[in-house]
């Protein structure tokens, strides 16, 4: 029995392995407990292992690679077409085994432990920021019931807190003040935790040469730059800048037939977090362009199209610049990024 390819369906406790030989014949179908996985692969000669890209997939890919095997992670959406019928662990493992051998299959690069640690900082910060937003909205809504309203923006929440921490019972009843002071305390604690995480992200950003180079691009700061570097890893996995922008989901969806091209909104494929950061950075660039720049590619686009369309177009351009900087190891040069006038 010579196993050449294995599809591994991972789970929290019980895993399923499906192995085939060089002729594609199934030679092993086995359920594995979590503690048995590494011993099972340690006893095998080096072979190709396919794993669905999901929770804990990067951990198992690193561990199995250490045993001398070649491990490839496959997006779950690309495995689904190979499932013959039903939904079982054995069927999923067989589908993974089939999909991993396809010559046109796309794979997810295996992340290092450091990359995952940095991204964990980003995910934690994102969660805390959403919780802080929820607290602010609750605070605004409750105080508005008593006619206490402040302008929008995090900077104006201090006005509400000043009223809340006061002692004027005519403005706010004691019971309401008691309840809302608890929200204010939670809001302050969340703010401190967000600042601590941002300080850790900034420290990593300052130590990473590629992240520092990306931060020079308009619309990219330490948060976005560190997230891109930690997520992308080896940029050689992307054949071109267009491929990289498409992976993030900043290109139009295609719905063409009969030789008639039809384009819709952006595909929203890839990493939602990176796409959101790039689009937010693009809106900042647009705001600056409206105030200080009256000509050029972006200024002309703003005059012709809606703001969000221009923001996505600018984010797409930023993503392509990022790919070029990472692929070539260069620093950002504004004169090369600016479009040349006609006839130049």
Coordinates of N, CA and C in Angstrom, one line a residue, residues 132-302:
X132 N -17.2 48.8 21.8 CA -17.2 50.2 22.2 C -18.2 51.0 21.5
X133 N -18.4 50.7 20.2 CA -19.4 51.4 19.4 C -20.8 51.1 19.9
X134 N -21.0 49.8 20.3 CA -22.3 49.4 20.8 C -22.6 50.1 22.1
X135 N -21.6 50.3 23.0 CA -21.8 51.0 24.3 C -22.1 52.4 24.0
X136 N -21.4 53.1 23.1 CA -21.6 54.5 22.8 C -23.0 54.7 22.3
X137 N -23.5 53.8 21.4 CA -24.8 53.9 20.8 C -25.9 53.7 21.9
X138 N -25.6 52.8 22.8 CA -26.6 52.6 23.9 C -26.6 53.8 24.8
X139 N -25.4 54.4 25.1 CA -25.4 55.6 26.0 C -26.1 56.7 25.3
X140 N -25.9 56.9 24.0 CA -26.5 58.0 23.3 C -28.0 57.8 23.3
X141 N -28.5 56.6 23.0 CA -29.9 56.4 23.0 C -30.6 56.6 24.3
X142 N -30.0 56.1 25.4 CA -30.6 56.2 26.7 C -30.6 57.7 27.2
X143 N -29.5 58.4 26.9 CA -29.5 59.9 27.3 C -30.5 60.7 26.5
X144 N -30.7 60.3 25.2 CA -31.6 61.0 24.4 C -33.0 61.0 24.9
X145 N -33.3 59.9 25.7 CA -34.7 59.8 26.2 C -34.9 60.9 27.3
X146 N -33.9 61.5 27.8 CA -34.0 62.6 28.7 C -33.6 64.0 28.1
X147 N -33.5 64.0 26.7 CA -33.3 65.2 26.0 C -31.8 65.6 26.0
X148 N -30.9 64.7 26.4 CA -29.5 65.0 26.4 C -28.9 64.4 25.1
X149 N -28.4 65.3 24.2 CA -28.0 64.9 22.9 C -26.6 65.6 22.6
X150 N -25.7 64.9 22.0 CA -24.4 65.4 21.6 C -24.2 65.1 20.2
X151 N -23.3 65.9 19.5 CA -23.0 65.7 18.1 C -22.4 64.3 17.9
X152 N -22.4 63.8 16.6 CA -21.9 62.5 16.3 C -20.4 62.6 16.4
X153 N -19.8 61.4 16.6 CA -18.3 61.2 16.7 C -17.9 60.8 18.1
X154 N -16.8 60.0 18.1 CA -16.3 59.6 19.4 C -15.7 60.7 20.2
X155 N -15.3 61.8 19.6 CA -14.7 62.9 20.3 C -15.7 63.7 21.1
X156 N -17.0 63.5 20.7 CA -18.1 64.3 21.4 C -18.8 63.4 22.5
X157 N -18.3 62.2 22.7 CA -18.9 61.4 23.8 C -18.5 62.0 25.1
X158 N -17.4 62.7 25.2 CA -17.0 63.3 26.4 C -18.1 64.3 26.9
X159 N -18.8 64.9 26.0 CA -19.9 65.8 26.4 C -21.0 65.1 27.2
X160 N -21.3 63.9 26.7 CA -22.3 63.1 27.4 C -21.8 62.6 28.7
X161 N -20.6 62.2 28.8 CA -20.0 61.7 30.0 C -19.9 62.8 31.1
X162 N -19.7 64.0 30.6 CA -19.7 65.1 31.6 C -21.0 65.3 32.3
X163 N -22.1 65.2 31.5 CA -23.4 65.3 32.0 C -23.7 64.1 32.9
X164 N -23.3 62.9 32.5 CA -23.6 61.7 33.3 C -22.9 61.7 34.6
X165 N -21.7 62.2 34.7 CA -20.9 62.2 35.9 C -21.2 63.4 36.8
X166 N -22.1 64.3 36.3 CA -22.5 65.4 37.2 C -23.5 64.9 38.2
X167 N -24.0 65.9 39.0 CA -24.9 65.5 40.1 C -26.3 66.2 40.0
X168 N -26.5 66.8 38.8 CA -27.8 67.6 38.7 C -28.9 66.6 38.5
X169 N -29.8 66.4 39.5 CA -30.9 65.4 39.4 C -32.0 65.9 38.5
X170 N -32.0 67.2 38.2 CA -33.0 67.8 37.3 C -32.7 67.3 35.9
X171 N -31.5 67.1 35.6 CA -31.1 66.7 34.2 C -31.3 65.2 34.0
X172 N -30.9 64.5 35.0 CA -31.0 63.0 34.9 C -31.4 62.4 36.2
X173 N -32.4 61.5 36.3 CA -32.8 60.9 37.5 C -31.7 60.0 38.1
X174 N -31.7 59.9 39.5 CA -30.6 59.1 40.1 C -30.5 57.7 39.6
X175 N -31.7 57.0 39.4 CA -31.6 55.6 39.0 C -31.0 55.5 37.6
X176 N -31.4 56.4 36.7 CA -30.8 56.4 35.3 C -29.4 56.6 35.4
X177 N -29.0 57.6 36.2 CA -27.5 57.9 36.4 C -26.7 56.7 36.9
X178 N -27.3 56.0 37.8 CA -26.6 54.8 38.3 C -26.4 53.7 37.3
X179 N -27.5 53.5 36.5 CA -27.4 52.5 35.4 C -26.4 52.9 34.3
X180 N -26.4 54.2 33.9 CA -25.6 54.6 32.8 C -24.1 54.8 33.2
X181 N -23.9 55.0 34.5 CA -22.5 55.1 34.9 C -21.8 53.8 34.8
X182 N -22.5 52.7 34.9 CA -21.9 51.4 34.6 C -21.5 51.2 33.2
X183 N -22.3 51.7 32.3 CA -21.9 51.7 30.9 C -20.7 52.6 30.6
X184 N -20.6 53.8 31.3 CA -19.5 54.7 31.2 C -18.2 54.0 31.6
X185 N -18.3 53.3 32.8 CA -17.1 52.6 33.3 C -16.6 51.5 32.3
X186 N -17.6 50.8 31.7 CA -17.2 49.8 30.7 C -16.6 50.4 29.5
X187 N -17.1 51.6 29.1 CA -16.6 52.3 27.9 C -15.2 52.8 28.2
X188 N -14.9 53.2 29.4 CA -13.5 53.6 29.7 C -12.5 52.5 29.7
X189 N -13.0 51.3 30.2 CA -12.1 50.1 30.3 C -11.8 49.6 28.9
X190 N -12.8 49.6 28.0 CA -12.6 49.2 26.6 C -11.7 50.1 25.9
X191 N -11.8 51.4 26.2 CA -10.9 52.4 25.5 C -9.4 52.1 25.9
X192 N -9.2 51.8 27.2 CA -7.8 51.5 27.6 C -7.3 50.2 26.9
X193 N -8.1 49.2 26.8 CA -7.7 47.9 26.2 C -7.4 48.1 24.7
X194 N -8.2 48.9 24.1 CA -8.0 49.2 22.6 C -6.6 49.9 22.5
X195 N -6.3 50.9 23.3 CA -5.1 51.6 23.3 C -3.9 50.7 23.5
X196 N -4.0 49.7 24.4 CA -2.9 48.8 24.7 C -2.7 47.9 23.5
X197 N -3.7 47.4 22.8 CA -3.6 46.6 21.6 C -3.0 47.4 20.5
X198 N -3.4 48.6 20.3 CA -2.9 49.4 19.2 C -1.4 49.7 19.5
X199 N -1.0 49.9 20.7 CA 0.4 50.1 21.0 C 1.2 48.8 20.6
X200 N 0.7 47.6 20.9 CA 1.4 46.4 20.5 C 1.5 46.3 19.0
X201 N 0.4 46.6 18.3 CA 0.4 46.6 16.8 C 1.5 47.6 16.3
X202 N 1.5 48.8 16.9 CA 2.5 49.8 16.4 C 3.9 49.3 16.7
X203 N 4.1 48.7 17.8 CA 5.5 48.2 18.1 C 5.9 47.2 17.1
X204 N 5.0 46.2 16.7 CA 5.4 45.2 15.7 C 5.6 45.9 14.3
X205 N 4.7 46.9 14.0 CA 4.9 47.6 12.8 C 6.2 48.3 12.6
X206 N 6.7 48.9 13.7 CA 8.0 49.6 13.7 C 9.1 48.6 13.5
X207 N 9.0 47.4 13.9 CA 10.1 46.4 13.8 C 10.0 45.7 12.5
X208 N 9.0 45.8 11.7 CA 8.8 45.1 10.4 C 9.1 46.0 9.3
X209 N 10.1 45.7 8.5 CA 10.6 46.6 7.4 C 9.5 46.8 6.3
X210 N 8.9 45.7 5.9 CA 7.9 45.7 4.9 C 6.7 46.5 5.3
X211 N 6.3 46.4 6.6 CA 5.1 47.1 7.1 C 5.4 48.6 7.1
X212 N 6.6 49.0 7.4 CA 7.0 50.4 7.4 C 7.0 51.0 6.0
X213 N 7.4 50.2 5.0 CA 7.4 50.7 3.6 C 5.9 50.9 3.2
X214 N 5.0 50.0 3.5 CA 3.6 50.2 3.1 C 3.0 51.4 3.7
X215 N 3.4 51.7 4.9 CA 2.7 52.9 5.6 C 3.0 54.2 4.9
X216 N 3.9 54.2 4.0 CA 4.2 55.5 3.3 C 3.1 55.7 2.2
X217 N 2.4 54.7 1.8 CA 1.4 54.8 0.7 C 0.2 55.6 1.3
X218 N -0.3 56.6 0.5 CA -1.5 57.4 1.0 C -2.7 56.4 1.2
X219 N -3.4 56.6 2.3 CA -4.5 55.8 2.7 C -4.1 54.5 3.5
X220 N -2.8 54.4 3.8 CA -2.4 53.2 4.6 C -1.6 53.7 5.8
X221 N -2.0 53.3 7.0 CA -1.3 53.6 8.2 C -0.8 52.4 8.8
X222 N -0.3 52.4 10.1 CA 0.3 51.3 10.7 C -0.7 50.1 10.9
X223 N -2.0 50.4 11.2 CA -2.9 49.3 11.3 C -3.1 48.6 10.0
X224 N -3.4 49.3 8.9 CA -3.6 48.6 7.6 C -2.3 47.9 7.1
X225 N -1.2 48.6 7.3 CA 0.1 48.0 6.8 C 0.4 46.7 7.5
X226 N 0.3 46.7 8.8 CA 0.6 45.5 9.6 C -0.4 44.4 9.3
X227 N -1.6 44.7 9.1 CA -2.6 43.7 8.7 C -2.3 43.1 7.4
X228 N -1.9 43.9 6.4 CA -1.6 43.4 5.1 C -0.4 42.5 5.1
X229 N 0.7 42.9 5.8 CA 1.9 42.1 5.8 C 1.6 40.8 6.5
X230 N 0.9 40.8 7.6 CA 0.6 39.6 8.4 C -0.3 38.6 7.7
X231 N -1.2 39.2 6.9 CA -2.2 38.4 6.1 C -1.6 37.8 4.9
X232 N -0.9 38.6 4.1 CA -0.4 38.2 2.8 C 0.8 37.2 2.9
X233 N 1.8 37.5 3.8 CA 2.9 36.7 3.9 C 3.8 36.8 2.7
X234 N 3.9 35.7 1.9 CA 4.7 35.6 0.7 C 3.9 36.2 -0.5
X235 N 4.2 37.3 -1.0 CA 3.4 38.0 -2.0 C 3.6 37.2 -3.4
X236 N 4.6 36.3 -3.5 CA 4.8 35.6 -4.7 C 3.6 34.6 -5.0
X237 N 2.7 34.4 -4.0 CA 1.5 33.6 -4.2 C 0.6 34.3 -5.2
X238 N 0.8 35.6 -5.4 CA -0.1 36.3 -6.3 C 0.7 36.6 -7.6
X239 N 0.1 36.2 -8.7 CA 0.8 36.4 -10.0 C 1.0 37.8 -10.4
X240 N 0.1 38.7 -10.1 CA 0.1 40.0 -10.5 C -0.6 40.9 -9.5
X241 N -0.5 42.2 -9.7 CA -1.2 43.2 -8.9 C -2.8 43.0 -9.1
X242 N -3.2 42.7 -10.3 CA -4.6 42.5 -10.6 C -5.1 41.3 -9.8
X243 N -4.3 40.2 -9.8 CA -4.7 39.0 -9.0 C -4.8 39.4 -7.5
X244 N -3.9 40.2 -7.0 CA -3.9 40.6 -5.6 C -5.2 41.4 -5.3
X245 N -5.5 42.3 -6.1 CA -6.7 43.1 -5.9 C -8.0 42.3 -6.0
X246 N -8.0 41.3 -6.9 CA -9.1 40.4 -7.0 C -9.3 39.5 -5.8
X247 N -8.2 39.1 -5.2 CA -8.2 38.3 -4.0 C -8.8 39.0 -2.8
X248 N -8.6 40.3 -2.8 CA -9.1 41.1 -1.7 C -10.6 41.4 -1.9
X249 N -11.0 41.3 -3.2 CA -12.4 41.5 -3.5 C -12.7 42.9 -4.0
X250 N -11.8 43.6 -4.6 CA -11.9 44.9 -5.1 C -12.1 45.1 -6.6
X251 N -12.6 44.0 -7.2 CA -12.9 44.0 -8.6 C -14.3 43.7 -8.9
X252 N -14.9 44.1 -10.1 CA -16.3 43.9 -10.4 C -16.6 42.4 -10.5
X253 N -17.8 42.0 -10.1 CA -18.3 40.7 -10.4 C -18.6 40.5 -11.9
X254 N -18.3 39.4 -12.4 CA -18.5 39.1 -13.8 C -19.8 38.3 -14.0
X255 N -20.7 38.7 -14.9 CA -21.9 37.9 -15.2 C -22.1 38.0 -16.7
X256 N -21.2 37.4 -17.4 CA -21.1 37.5 -18.9 C -21.5 36.2 -19.6
X257 N -22.1 36.3 -20.7 CA -22.5 35.1 -21.5 C -22.7 35.6 -23.0
X258 N -22.4 34.6 -23.9 CA -22.6 34.9 -25.3 C -21.7 36.0 -25.8
X259 N -20.6 36.2 -25.2 CA -19.6 37.2 -25.7 C -20.0 38.6 -25.2
X260 N -21.0 38.8 -24.4 CA -21.4 40.1 -23.9 C -21.0 40.3 -22.5
X261 N -19.9 41.0 -22.2 CA -19.5 41.3 -20.9 C -20.4 42.1 -20.0
X262 N -20.7 41.7 -18.8 CA -21.5 42.4 -17.9 C -20.8 42.4 -16.5
X263 N -20.6 43.6 -16.0 CA -20.0 43.8 -14.7 C -20.9 44.4 -13.7
X264 N -20.8 43.8 -12.5 CA -21.7 44.3 -11.4 C -20.9 45.0 -10.4
X265 N -21.3 44.9 -9.1 CA -20.6 45.5 -8.0 C -19.3 44.7 -7.7
X266 N -18.6 45.1 -6.7 CA -17.4 44.4 -6.4 C -17.7 43.0 -5.9
X267 N -16.8 42.1 -6.1 CA -17.1 40.7 -5.8 C -17.1 40.4 -4.3
X268 N -16.5 41.2 -3.4 CA -16.4 41.0 -2.0 C -15.9 39.7 -1.6
X269 N -15.0 39.1 -2.5 CA -14.3 37.9 -2.1 C -13.1 38.2 -1.2
X270 N -12.4 37.2 -0.8 CA -11.2 37.4 0.0 C -11.4 37.9 1.4
X271 N -10.5 38.7 1.8 CA -10.4 39.1 3.2 C -11.2 40.4 3.4
X272 N -12.4 40.2 4.2 CA -13.2 41.4 4.4 C -12.6 42.5 5.2
X273 N -11.7 42.0 6.2 CA -11.0 43.0 7.1 C -10.1 43.9 6.3
X274 N -9.3 43.3 5.4 CA -8.4 44.1 4.6 C -9.1 45.0 3.6
X275 N -10.2 44.5 3.1 CA -11.0 45.3 2.1 C -11.6 46.5 2.9
X276 N -12.1 46.3 4.1 CA -12.7 47.4 4.8 C -11.6 48.5 5.1
X277 N -10.4 48.0 5.6 CA -9.3 49.0 5.9 C -8.9 49.8 4.7
X278 N -8.8 49.1 3.5 CA -8.4 49.8 2.3 C -9.4 50.8 1.8
X279 N -10.7 50.4 1.9 CA -11.8 51.4 1.5 C -11.8 52.6 2.5
X280 N -11.7 52.3 3.8 CA -11.7 53.4 4.7 C -10.5 54.4 4.5
X281 N -9.3 53.8 4.2 CA -8.2 54.6 3.8 C -8.4 55.4 2.6
X282 N -9.1 54.8 1.6 CA -9.4 55.5 0.3 C -10.3 56.7 0.6
X283 N -11.3 56.5 1.5 CA -12.2 57.7 1.8 C -11.4 58.8 2.4
X284 N -10.4 58.5 3.2 CA -9.5 59.6 3.7 C -8.8 60.3 2.6
X285 N -8.3 59.5 1.6 CA -7.6 60.1 0.5 C -8.5 61.0 -0.3
X286 N -9.8 60.5 -0.5 CA -10.7 61.3 -1.2 C -11.0 62.6 -0.5
X287 N -11.2 62.6 0.8 CA -11.4 63.8 1.6 C -10.3 64.8 1.4
X288 N -9.1 64.3 1.5 CA -7.9 65.2 1.2 C -7.9 65.7 -0.2
X289 N -8.2 64.9 -1.2 CA -8.2 65.3 -2.5 C -9.3 66.4 -2.8
X290 N -10.4 66.3 -2.2 CA -11.5 67.3 -2.4 C -11.0 68.7 -1.8
X291 N -10.3 68.6 -0.7 CA -9.9 69.9 -0.1 C -8.7 70.5 -0.7
X292 N -7.7 69.7 -1.2 CA -6.4 70.3 -1.6 C -6.1 70.1 -3.1
X293 N -6.7 69.1 -3.7 CA -6.3 68.8 -5.1 C -7.5 69.0 -6.0
X294 N -7.3 69.7 -7.1 CA -8.4 70.0 -8.0 C -8.3 69.3 -9.3
X295 N -7.2 68.6 -9.6 CA -7.0 67.9 -10.8 C -6.3 66.6 -10.6
X296 N -6.3 65.7 -11.6 CA -5.7 64.4 -11.5 C -6.8 63.3 -11.7
X297 N -6.3 62.1 -11.6 CA -7.1 60.9 -11.9 C -8.3 60.8 -10.9
X298 N -7.9 60.9 -9.6 CA -8.9 60.8 -8.5 C -9.9 61.9 -8.5
X299 N -9.4 63.2 -8.7 CA -10.3 64.3 -8.7 C -11.3 64.2 -9.8
X300 N -10.8 63.8 -11.0 CA -11.7 63.6 -12.1 C -12.8 62.5 -11.9
X301 N -12.4 61.5 -11.2 CA -13.3 60.4 -10.9 C -14.3 60.8 -9.9
X302 N -13.9 61.6 -8.9 CA -14.9 62.1 -7.9 C -16.0 62.9 -8.6

